[in-house]
Short mmCIF file of C-alpha atoms in Angstrom, two decimals:
data_model
loop_
_atom_site.label_atom_id
_atom_site.label_comp_id
_atom_site.label_asym_id
_atom_site.label_seq_id
_atom_site.Cartn_x
_atom_site.Cartn_y
_atom_site.Cartn_z
CA MET A 143 -31.90 -60.16 81.99
CA THR A 144 -29.29 -57.87 80.52
CA LYS A 145 -26.69 -59.57 78.32
CA MET A 146 -23.03 -59.00 79.14
CA ARG A 147 -20.88 -57.79 76.26
CA THR A 148 -17.22 -58.74 76.04
CA GLY A 149 -14.27 -57.11 74.34
CA THR A 150 -12.23 -53.95 74.71
CA SER A 151 -12.50 -52.31 71.27
CA MET A 152 -12.51 -48.52 71.16
CA GLN A 153 -13.72 -46.11 68.52
CA THR A 154 -13.18 -42.37 68.50
CA ALA A 155 -16.49 -40.47 68.60
CA GLY A 156 -15.52 -36.85 68.73
CA ALA A 157 -12.93 -34.75 70.53
CA GLY A 158 -11.63 -36.89 73.41
CA ALA A 159 -14.67 -39.23 73.35
CA SER A 160 -14.62 -42.96 72.65
CA LYS A 161 -17.01 -45.91 72.62
CA LYS A 162 -16.24 -48.88 74.81
CA LYS A 163 -17.71 -52.34 75.18
CA MET A 164 -18.38 -53.35 78.76
CA ASN A 165 -16.84 -56.49 80.22
CA GLY A 166 -19.62 -56.93 82.75
CA TYR A 167 -23.00 -55.75 83.97
CA VAL A 168 -22.88 -52.25 85.44
CA GLY A 169 -26.54 -51.35 85.84
CA PHE A 170 -27.09 -48.07 84.01
CA SER A 171 -29.31 -49.90 81.52
CA ASN A 172 -32.03 -49.60 84.19
CA TYR A 173 -32.05 -45.83 83.82
CA PRO A 174 -35.21 -45.86 81.61
CA ASN A 175 -37.00 -47.64 84.46
CA GLN A 176 -35.93 -44.87 86.83
CA VAL A 177 -37.23 -42.26 84.42
CA HIS A 178 -40.48 -44.20 84.15
CA ARG A 179 -40.97 -44.28 87.93
CA ARG A 180 -40.20 -40.60 88.28
CA SER A 181 -42.52 -39.69 85.42
CA VAL A 182 -45.37 -41.72 86.90
CA LYS A 183 -44.81 -40.03 90.24
CA ARG A 184 -44.79 -36.51 88.84
CA GLY A 185 -47.42 -36.99 86.18
CA PHE A 186 -47.61 -35.36 82.76
CA ASN A 187 -48.86 -32.13 81.25
CA PHE A 188 -50.44 -32.06 77.83
CA THR A 189 -52.07 -29.07 76.13
CA LEU A 190 -54.37 -29.68 73.20
CA MET A 191 -55.86 -26.92 71.05
CA VAL A 192 -58.92 -27.54 68.92
CA VAL A 193 -59.74 -25.12 66.08
CA GLY A 194 -62.69 -25.23 63.73
CA GLU A 195 -65.91 -23.52 62.78
CA SER A 196 -68.98 -23.79 64.93
CA GLY A 197 -71.02 -26.92 64.42
CA LEU A 198 -68.15 -29.23 63.47
CA GLY A 199 -68.27 -31.10 66.80
CA LYS A 200 -65.15 -29.89 68.60
CA THR A 201 -66.58 -30.45 72.09
CA THR A 202 -67.93 -33.89 71.21
CA LEU A 203 -64.64 -34.95 69.66
CA VAL A 204 -62.57 -33.97 72.71
CA ASN A 205 -64.96 -35.64 75.16
CA THR A 206 -64.93 -38.77 73.01
CA LEU A 207 -61.14 -38.83 72.81
CA PHE A 208 -60.72 -38.87 76.59
CA GLU A 209 -63.97 -40.72 77.34
CA SER A 210 -64.92 -38.11 79.90
CA ARG A 211 -66.60 -34.73 79.99
CA VAL A 212 -63.48 -32.61 79.65
CA TYR A 213 -65.35 -29.48 78.62
CA ALA A 214 -67.12 -27.75 81.47
CA GLN A 215 -70.83 -27.14 81.39
CA LYS A 216 -72.06 -23.71 80.40
CA ASP A 217 -72.67 -22.75 84.01
CA GLU A 218 -69.18 -23.79 85.10
CA GLU A 219 -66.25 -21.43 85.14
CA THR A 220 -63.83 -21.41 82.23
CA ARG A 221 -60.99 -19.02 81.41
CA THR A 222 -61.95 -17.04 78.34
CA GLU A 223 -59.99 -14.42 76.45
CA ARG A 224 -61.99 -12.31 74.03
CA THR A 225 -60.38 -10.77 70.99
CA SER A 226 -61.42 -7.95 68.71
CA ASP A 227 -61.70 -10.31 65.72
CA GLY A 228 -64.64 -12.24 67.19
CA VAL A 229 -62.52 -15.26 68.19
CA GLU A 230 -62.54 -16.34 71.83
CA ILE A 231 -59.71 -18.30 73.41
CA THR A 232 -61.19 -20.64 76.03
CA SER A 233 -58.97 -22.87 78.18
CA VAL A 234 -60.24 -25.79 80.25
CA SER A 235 -58.04 -27.97 82.49
CA ALA A 236 -58.80 -31.41 83.89
CA ASP A 237 -56.87 -33.99 85.91
CA ILE A 238 -57.21 -37.48 84.41
CA GLN A 239 -55.82 -40.68 85.90
CA GLU A 240 -55.46 -44.03 84.16
CA ASN A 241 -53.69 -47.12 85.61
CA GLY A 242 -51.92 -44.95 88.17
CA VAL A 243 -50.65 -42.45 85.57
CA LYS A 244 -51.76 -38.86 86.15
CA LEU A 245 -52.33 -36.50 83.26
CA ARG A 246 -52.92 -32.79 83.60
CA LEU A 247 -54.90 -32.10 80.43
CA SER A 248 -55.53 -28.58 79.15
CA VAL A 249 -57.87 -28.13 76.21
CA VAL A 250 -57.91 -24.79 74.40
CA ASP A 251 -61.00 -24.06 72.35
CA THR A 252 -61.49 -21.23 69.86
CA PRO A 253 -65.22 -20.43 69.58
CA GLY A 254 -66.00 -17.85 66.95
CA PHE A 255 -63.32 -18.94 64.49
CA GLY A 256 -64.58 -18.67 60.94
CA ASP A 257 -67.98 -17.34 61.96
CA SER A 258 -67.41 -13.71 60.91
CA VAL A 259 -68.20 -12.18 57.54
CA ASN A 260 -64.53 -11.29 56.99
CA ASN A 261 -62.23 -14.13 58.07
CA GLU A 262 -59.02 -12.97 56.39
CA GLU A 263 -57.17 -12.66 59.72
CA ALA A 264 -59.12 -15.12 61.84
CA TRP A 265 -55.83 -16.97 62.38
CA ARG A 266 -54.09 -14.02 64.07
CA PRO A 267 -55.63 -14.26 67.60
CA ILE A 268 -54.82 -17.98 67.74
CA LEU A 269 -51.22 -17.42 66.61
CA GLU A 270 -50.81 -14.64 69.18
CA ASN A 271 -52.13 -16.94 71.92
CA ILE A 272 -49.65 -19.69 71.01
CA GLU A 273 -46.74 -17.25 70.89
CA SER A 274 -47.80 -15.68 74.20
CA ARG A 275 -47.47 -19.13 75.78
CA PHE A 276 -43.97 -19.39 74.35
CA ASP A 277 -43.17 -15.94 75.75
CA ALA A 278 -44.45 -16.94 79.19
CA TYR A 279 -42.28 -20.07 79.20
CA LEU A 280 -39.25 -18.05 78.02
CA ALA A 281 -39.78 -15.53 80.84
CA GLN A 282 -39.86 -18.37 83.38
CA GLU A 283 -36.63 -19.81 81.97
CA ASN A 284 -34.89 -16.45 82.46
CA ARG A 285 -35.86 -16.20 86.13
CA VAL A 286 -33.29 -16.63 88.89
CA ASN A 287 -35.39 -19.32 90.59
CA ARG A 288 -36.59 -21.86 88.04
CA SER A 289 -37.72 -24.57 90.42
CA LYS A 290 -41.40 -24.21 89.50
CA ILE A 291 -41.88 -23.72 85.78
CA VAL A 292 -45.42 -24.02 84.49
CA ASP A 293 -45.49 -25.39 80.96
CA ASN A 294 -48.68 -24.43 79.14
CA ARG A 295 -47.25 -24.54 75.61
CA VAL A 296 -49.59 -26.04 73.03
CA ASN A 297 -48.37 -29.56 72.20
CA ALA A 298 -50.85 -30.37 69.44
CA LEU A 299 -53.49 -28.58 67.41
CA LEU A 300 -56.43 -30.42 65.91
CA TYR A 301 -57.67 -28.40 62.96
CA LEU A 302 -61.17 -29.48 61.97
CA ILE A 303 -61.81 -29.24 58.24
CA LYS A 304 -65.36 -28.75 57.00
CA PRO A 305 -66.45 -31.82 54.97
CA THR A 306 -67.15 -30.01 51.70
CA GLY A 307 -65.88 -32.88 49.57
CA HIS A 308 -63.98 -30.52 47.24
CA SER A 309 -60.69 -29.12 48.59
CA LEU A 310 -59.30 -26.82 51.25
CA ARG A 311 -60.89 -23.39 51.47
CA ALA A 312 -58.98 -20.12 51.63
CA ILE A 313 -59.49 -19.82 55.40
CA ASP A 314 -58.05 -23.33 55.90
CA ILE A 315 -54.97 -22.64 53.81
CA GLU A 316 -54.24 -19.26 55.43
CA PHE A 317 -54.63 -20.70 58.91
CA MET A 318 -52.29 -23.63 58.36
CA LYS A 319 -49.72 -21.52 56.48
CA HIS A 320 -49.39 -19.12 59.42
CA LEU A 321 -49.40 -21.68 62.25
CA HIS A 322 -47.54 -24.76 60.98
CA THR A 323 -44.20 -23.35 62.22
CA ARG A 324 -45.53 -22.74 65.74
CA VAL A 325 -47.47 -25.89 66.62
CA ASN A 326 -47.83 -29.57 65.74
CA LEU A 327 -50.62 -29.34 63.19
CA ILE A 328 -52.96 -32.34 62.81
CA PRO A 329 -55.68 -31.93 60.14
CA VAL A 330 -58.98 -33.69 60.88
CA ILE A 331 -62.00 -34.00 58.60
CA ALA A 332 -64.96 -33.44 60.88
CA ARG A 333 -68.39 -35.07 60.57
CA ALA A 334 -67.10 -37.75 58.24
CA ASP A 335 -70.48 -39.50 58.40
CA THR A 336 -71.81 -36.91 55.92
CA LEU A 337 -69.57 -38.32 53.15
CA THR A 338 -69.43 -41.70 51.46
CA PRO A 339 -66.21 -43.78 51.70
CA ARG A 340 -65.30 -42.91 48.11
CA GLU A 341 -65.93 -39.20 48.72
CA ILE A 342 -63.74 -39.34 51.85
CA GLU A 343 -60.90 -40.97 49.91
CA GLN A 344 -61.05 -38.36 47.15
CA PHE A 345 -61.38 -35.49 49.65
CA LYS A 346 -58.30 -36.70 51.56
CA ALA A 347 -56.27 -36.77 48.35
CA ARG A 348 -57.26 -33.18 47.50
CA VAL A 349 -56.51 -31.96 51.02
CA LEU A 350 -53.04 -33.55 50.99
CA ALA A 351 -52.38 -32.11 47.52
CA ASP A 352 -53.23 -28.60 48.76
CA ILE A 353 -51.06 -29.05 51.87
CA ASN A 354 -48.07 -30.17 49.81
CA PHE A 355 -48.59 -27.45 47.21
CA HIS A 356 -48.50 -24.66 49.82
CA GLY A 357 -45.54 -26.17 51.71
CA ILE A 358 -47.47 -26.73 54.94
CA HIS A 359 -45.80 -28.98 57.49
CA ILE A 360 -48.12 -31.29 59.41
CA PHE A 361 -47.25 -33.77 62.15
CA LYS A 362 -46.75 -37.34 60.94
CA PRO A 363 -45.49 -40.36 62.89
CA VAL A 364 -42.00 -41.38 61.80
CA SER A 365 -39.94 -44.47 62.55
CA ASP A 366 -36.26 -44.84 63.32
CA GLN A 367 -33.72 -47.62 63.66
CA PHE A 368 -34.76 -48.41 67.23
CA ASP A 369 -38.38 -49.24 66.35
CA ASP A 370 -39.44 -52.85 65.93
CA PRO A 371 -41.21 -54.05 62.75
CA GLU A 372 -44.62 -53.93 64.42
CA THR A 373 -44.16 -50.29 65.47
CA ILE A 374 -42.95 -49.36 61.99
CA ALA A 375 -46.01 -51.00 60.43
CA ASP A 376 -48.34 -49.20 62.88
CA ASN A 377 -46.73 -45.85 62.10
CA LYS A 378 -47.17 -46.39 58.37
CA THR A 379 -50.81 -47.33 58.89
CA VAL A 380 -51.53 -44.25 60.97
CA ALA A 381 -49.66 -41.95 58.58
CA SER A 382 -51.66 -43.31 55.64
CA LYS A 383 -54.91 -42.14 57.28
CA ILE A 384 -53.89 -38.47 57.55
CA PRO A 385 -55.98 -36.31 57.39
CA PHE A 386 -58.14 -38.26 59.81
CA ALA A 387 -61.83 -38.55 58.91
CA VAL A 388 -63.56 -38.93 62.28
CA VAL A 389 -66.96 -39.20 63.84
CA GLY A 390 -67.52 -38.29 67.49
CA SER A 391 -70.28 -39.27 69.86
CA GLU A 392 -70.81 -39.20 73.62
CA ARG A 393 -73.77 -41.57 73.47
CA PHE A 394 -74.04 -45.34 73.37
CA VAL A 395 -76.42 -47.05 70.94
CA ASP A 396 -77.49 -50.65 70.42
CA ARG A 397 -76.37 -52.52 67.34
CA ALA A 398 -78.53 -55.04 65.52
CA ASP A 399 -76.90 -57.88 67.48
CA GLY A 400 -77.74 -56.17 70.77
CA MET A 401 -74.20 -55.02 71.62
CA ARG A 402 -74.02 -51.52 73.09
CA VAL A 403 -71.39 -49.34 71.38
CA ARG A 404 -70.41 -45.67 71.24
CA GLY A 405 -71.77 -44.26 68.00
CA ARG A 406 -74.57 -42.57 66.12
CA GLN A 407 -77.93 -44.07 65.24
CA TYR A 408 -79.38 -43.49 61.76
CA PRO A 409 -82.44 -44.90 60.05
CA TRP A 410 -80.21 -46.98 57.79
CA GLY A 411 -77.92 -48.25 60.53
CA VAL A 412 -75.32 -47.43 63.19
CA ILE A 413 -71.94 -45.68 62.78
CA GLU A 414 -69.54 -46.91 65.42
CA VAL A 415 -67.01 -44.40 66.65
CA GLU A 416 -64.40 -47.03 67.53
CA ASN A 417 -64.83 -49.10 64.38
CA GLU A 418 -61.87 -48.58 62.02
CA ASP A 419 -64.01 -49.60 59.06
CA HIS A 420 -66.36 -46.67 59.74
CA ASN A 421 -63.93 -43.81 60.47
CA ASP A 422 -60.38 -42.93 61.58
CA PHE A 423 -61.15 -42.07 65.20
CA VAL A 424 -59.16 -45.03 66.56
CA ALA A 425 -56.10 -44.09 64.48
CA LEU A 426 -56.28 -40.48 65.68
CA ARG A 427 -56.51 -41.52 69.33
CA GLN A 428 -53.74 -44.06 68.81
CA MET A 429 -51.34 -41.42 67.52
CA LEU A 430 -52.40 -38.59 69.80
CA LEU A 431 -52.54 -40.39 73.14
CA ARG A 432 -51.15 -43.91 73.04
CA THR A 433 -48.04 -43.89 70.85
CA HIS A 434 -46.90 -40.35 70.02
CA MET A 435 -47.84 -38.11 72.95
CA GLU A 436 -44.21 -37.82 74.07
CA GLU A 437 -43.08 -37.14 70.50
CA LEU A 438 -45.60 -34.29 70.29
CA ARG A 439 -44.26 -32.84 73.55
CA ASP A 440 -40.66 -33.32 72.43
CA GLU A 441 -41.28 -31.75 69.02
CA THR A 442 -42.85 -28.74 70.73
CA ASP A 443 -39.94 -28.30 73.13
CA VAL A 444 -36.95 -29.15 70.91
CA ALA A 445 -38.02 -27.88 67.50
CA LEU A 446 -40.94 -25.44 67.58
CA TYR A 447 -40.16 -23.63 70.84
CA GLU A 448 -36.41 -23.52 70.19
CA SER A 449 -37.00 -22.01 66.76
CA TYR A 450 -39.28 -19.33 68.23
CA ARG A 451 -36.89 -18.70 71.13
CA THR A 452 -33.94 -18.20 68.77
CA GLN A 453 -35.86 -15.75 66.60
CA LYS A 454 -37.10 -13.88 69.65
CA LEU A 455 -33.68 -13.48 71.25
CA LEU A 456 -32.04 -12.47 67.97
CA ALA A 457 -34.75 -9.86 67.44
CA LEU A 458 -33.99 -8.47 70.92
CA GLY A 459 -30.31 -8.11 70.03
CA HIS A 460 -28.92 -11.17 71.82
CA VAL A 461 -25.87 -12.75 70.25
CA GLN A 462 -24.55 -16.22 70.99
CA ASP A 463 -21.39 -15.95 73.10
CA ASN A 464 -19.30 -19.11 72.89
CA SER A 465 -16.85 -17.86 75.51
CA VAL A 466 -19.32 -17.82 78.41
CA PHE A 467 -17.69 -20.70 80.23
CA ARG A 468 -14.07 -19.71 79.50
CA GLU A 469 -11.75 -18.09 82.02
CA PHE A 470 -11.08 -14.43 81.36
CA ASN A 471 -9.12 -11.53 82.81
CA PRO A 472 -11.36 -8.66 83.98
CA ARG A 473 -8.70 -6.14 82.99
CA GLN A 474 -8.50 -7.54 79.49
CA GLN A 475 -12.27 -7.57 79.24
CA GLN A 476 -12.41 -3.91 80.30
CA GLU A 477 -9.74 -2.98 77.75
CA GLU A 478 -11.63 -4.88 75.07
CA GLU A 479 -14.83 -3.05 75.94
CA GLU A 480 -12.99 0.30 75.83
CA ARG A 481 -11.50 -0.62 72.46
CA LEU A 482 -14.89 -1.54 71.10
CA HIS A 483 -16.38 1.69 72.49
CA THR A 484 -13.60 3.77 70.91
CA ALA A 485 -14.07 2.02 67.58
CA LYS A 486 -17.80 2.63 67.80
CA MET A 487 -17.33 6.35 68.55
CA HIS A 488 -14.79 6.67 65.72
CA LYS A 489 -17.26 5.05 63.39
CA LEU A 490 -19.98 7.46 64.49
CA GLU A 491 -17.66 10.46 63.98
CA THR A 492 -16.71 9.24 60.52
CA GLU A 493 -20.34 8.78 59.59
CA MET A 494 -21.25 12.24 60.92
CA ALA A 495 -18.35 13.83 59.01
CA ALA A 496 -19.43 12.08 55.83
CA VAL A 497 -22.99 13.27 56.32
CA PHE A 498 -21.81 16.86 56.97
CA LYS A 499 -19.60 16.80 53.88
CA GLN A 500 -22.46 15.52 51.80
CA LYS A 501 -24.76 18.26 53.09
CA VAL A 502 -22.15 20.94 52.28
CA GLN A 503 -21.69 19.59 48.78
CA GLU A 504 -25.42 19.57 48.22
CA LYS A 505 -25.68 23.18 49.45
CA GLU A 506 -22.78 24.32 47.22
CA ALA A 507 -24.35 22.59 44.23
CA LYS A 508 -27.62 24.41 44.88
CA LEU A 509 -25.86 27.79 45.21
CA LYS A 510 -23.92 27.21 42.00
CA GLN A 511 -27.07 26.27 40.19
CA SER A 512 -28.79 29.44 41.47
CA GLU A 513 -25.81 31.58 40.37
CA GLU A 514 -25.90 30.10 36.89
CA GLU A 515 -29.61 30.72 36.66
CA LEU A 516 -29.18 34.38 37.72
CA HIS A 517 -26.35 34.90 35.20
CA SER A 518 -28.45 33.39 32.45
CA ARG A 519 -31.38 35.65 33.31
CA HIS A 520 -29.04 38.67 33.39
CA GLN A 521 -27.71 37.89 29.91
CA GLN A 522 -31.21 37.44 28.57
CA MET A 523 -32.35 40.78 30.02
CA LYS A 524 -29.22 42.51 28.70
CA THR A 525 -29.83 41.14 25.20
CA VAL A 526 -33.44 42.25 25.27
CA LEU A 527 -32.53 45.77 26.46
CA GLU A 528 -29.80 46.10 23.83
CA LYS A 529 -32.25 45.13 21.14
CA GLN A 530 -34.76 47.65 22.40
CA ARG A 531 -32.09 50.38 22.48
CA ARG A 532 -31.16 49.79 18.84
CA GLU A 533 -34.77 49.85 17.80
CA LEU A 534 -35.30 53.18 19.60
CA GLU A 535 -32.22 54.72 17.99
CA GLU A 536 -33.38 53.63 14.55
CA ARG A 537 -36.80 55.15 15.13
CA ARG A 538 -35.24 58.36 16.45
CA ALA A 539 -33.03 58.61 13.39
CA ARG A 540 -35.96 58.13 11.05
CA LEU A 541 -38.09 60.71 12.87
CA GLY A 542 -35.28 63.32 12.93
CA GLN A 543 -34.59 63.02 9.18
CA HIS A 544 -38.28 63.49 8.35
CA ASP A 545 -38.82 66.66 10.57
CA TYR A 546 -35.73 68.78 9.51
CA ASN A 547 -35.13 69.06 5.72
CA PRO A 548 -33.77 72.49 4.28
CA ASN A 549 -35.00 71.73 0.76
CA ALA A 550 -38.59 71.39 1.87
CA TYR A 551 -39.31 75.19 1.92
CA GLU A 552 -39.80 77.46 -1.21
CA PRO A 553 -37.56 80.57 -1.77
CA ALA A 554 -40.62 82.88 -2.00
CA GLN A 555 -41.68 81.93 1.40
CA ARG A 556 -38.41 83.15 2.93
CA MET A 557 -38.70 86.74 4.35
CA PRO A 558 -36.00 89.38 3.67
CA SER A 559 -33.80 90.30 6.51
CA LYS A 560 -35.06 93.92 6.49
CA ASP A 561 -38.61 92.87 6.91
CA LYS A 562 -37.57 90.69 9.82
CA LYS A 563 -35.97 93.66 11.50
CA LYS A 564 -39.13 95.83 10.99
CA ASN A 565 -41.33 93.18 12.38
CA ARG A 566 -39.37 93.17 15.58
CA PHE A 567 -40.90 96.62 16.52
CA PHE A 568 -44.51 95.65 15.92
#
């Protein structure tokens, strides 16, 4: 029964808002029950993506989580999207019902991831698929009629880590670095039965060290002031097991005491899937399905999708307008638009004039430089020609002085003037 609170104290909580204590029972405290009934009636949607190399047991893990054959048989129809990088995006949907609660489960598998020789960009097709789901949801939000919006956004991604026992590989780090801002990332150490408990503990420490070093954000259960001590303790226990070291199995085996359990049979004994002393499968299922499914959906919608939506709209040129719901005068709006248009045109004219002036100055500088170069060449040629002229005059003077010299002939060689006259007639 709801307790009645007395008193009339008020406390300001923002512009025009105040907190009041009720003097009697009103009934709105039953609103969570109404939400519960409506949610049960409508059912839930949950999209889970599983990424990992072939042979790590992705199909077995998913079927074990939901205790049903979620993945279709090879001869059944599945929606597959092939990419050029060798990675296929396969989506399988199933309707599951438990205690009257309906769940529309969609599992997205990525066969071919990490199987190529060059896996440098094996993460890209998966990132593009996640962002395409965001784009599809954004397009539905922008429709005029939004009564039927299909939400196929990925709520959680289980990334299966190969149990090497050393540390994260380059393909693991690159994948998580590129996708941790787009999806709730949950690292899982696959095939944990191939490692000893001590090796698992050391491997977890190295994986967490690599994640923290590269600034990768992974999903962890957190507690708030409204959680009870038991919930807070459970959240701490689950968080301490991340990354989860799990073992999956669709078969039931008999233990030594005759009890039939889900697990794997080995010559040295039985590994029970649902035994917390053997692996972290129970903790993973607890967080993923029983305690934090709504938090995963809420984190996808409020944080991851909103961040992508903001970046997308800003990239398309959208600007937040805080005056959408204010009254305005159409005439004033038109004048404001004309003023902005005039200012824009004036800015364009100023920029064009500045560009033209710059081009003219560059052209004048080139012409001046060419003129100076021509003048310099002219002076050089003039100097060379003047030098050649002086040399020729000096040579001419020397040659003329050597050819005509009156003292070079003897007196006996000179002929008398009479003889010259006689010789004229012969």
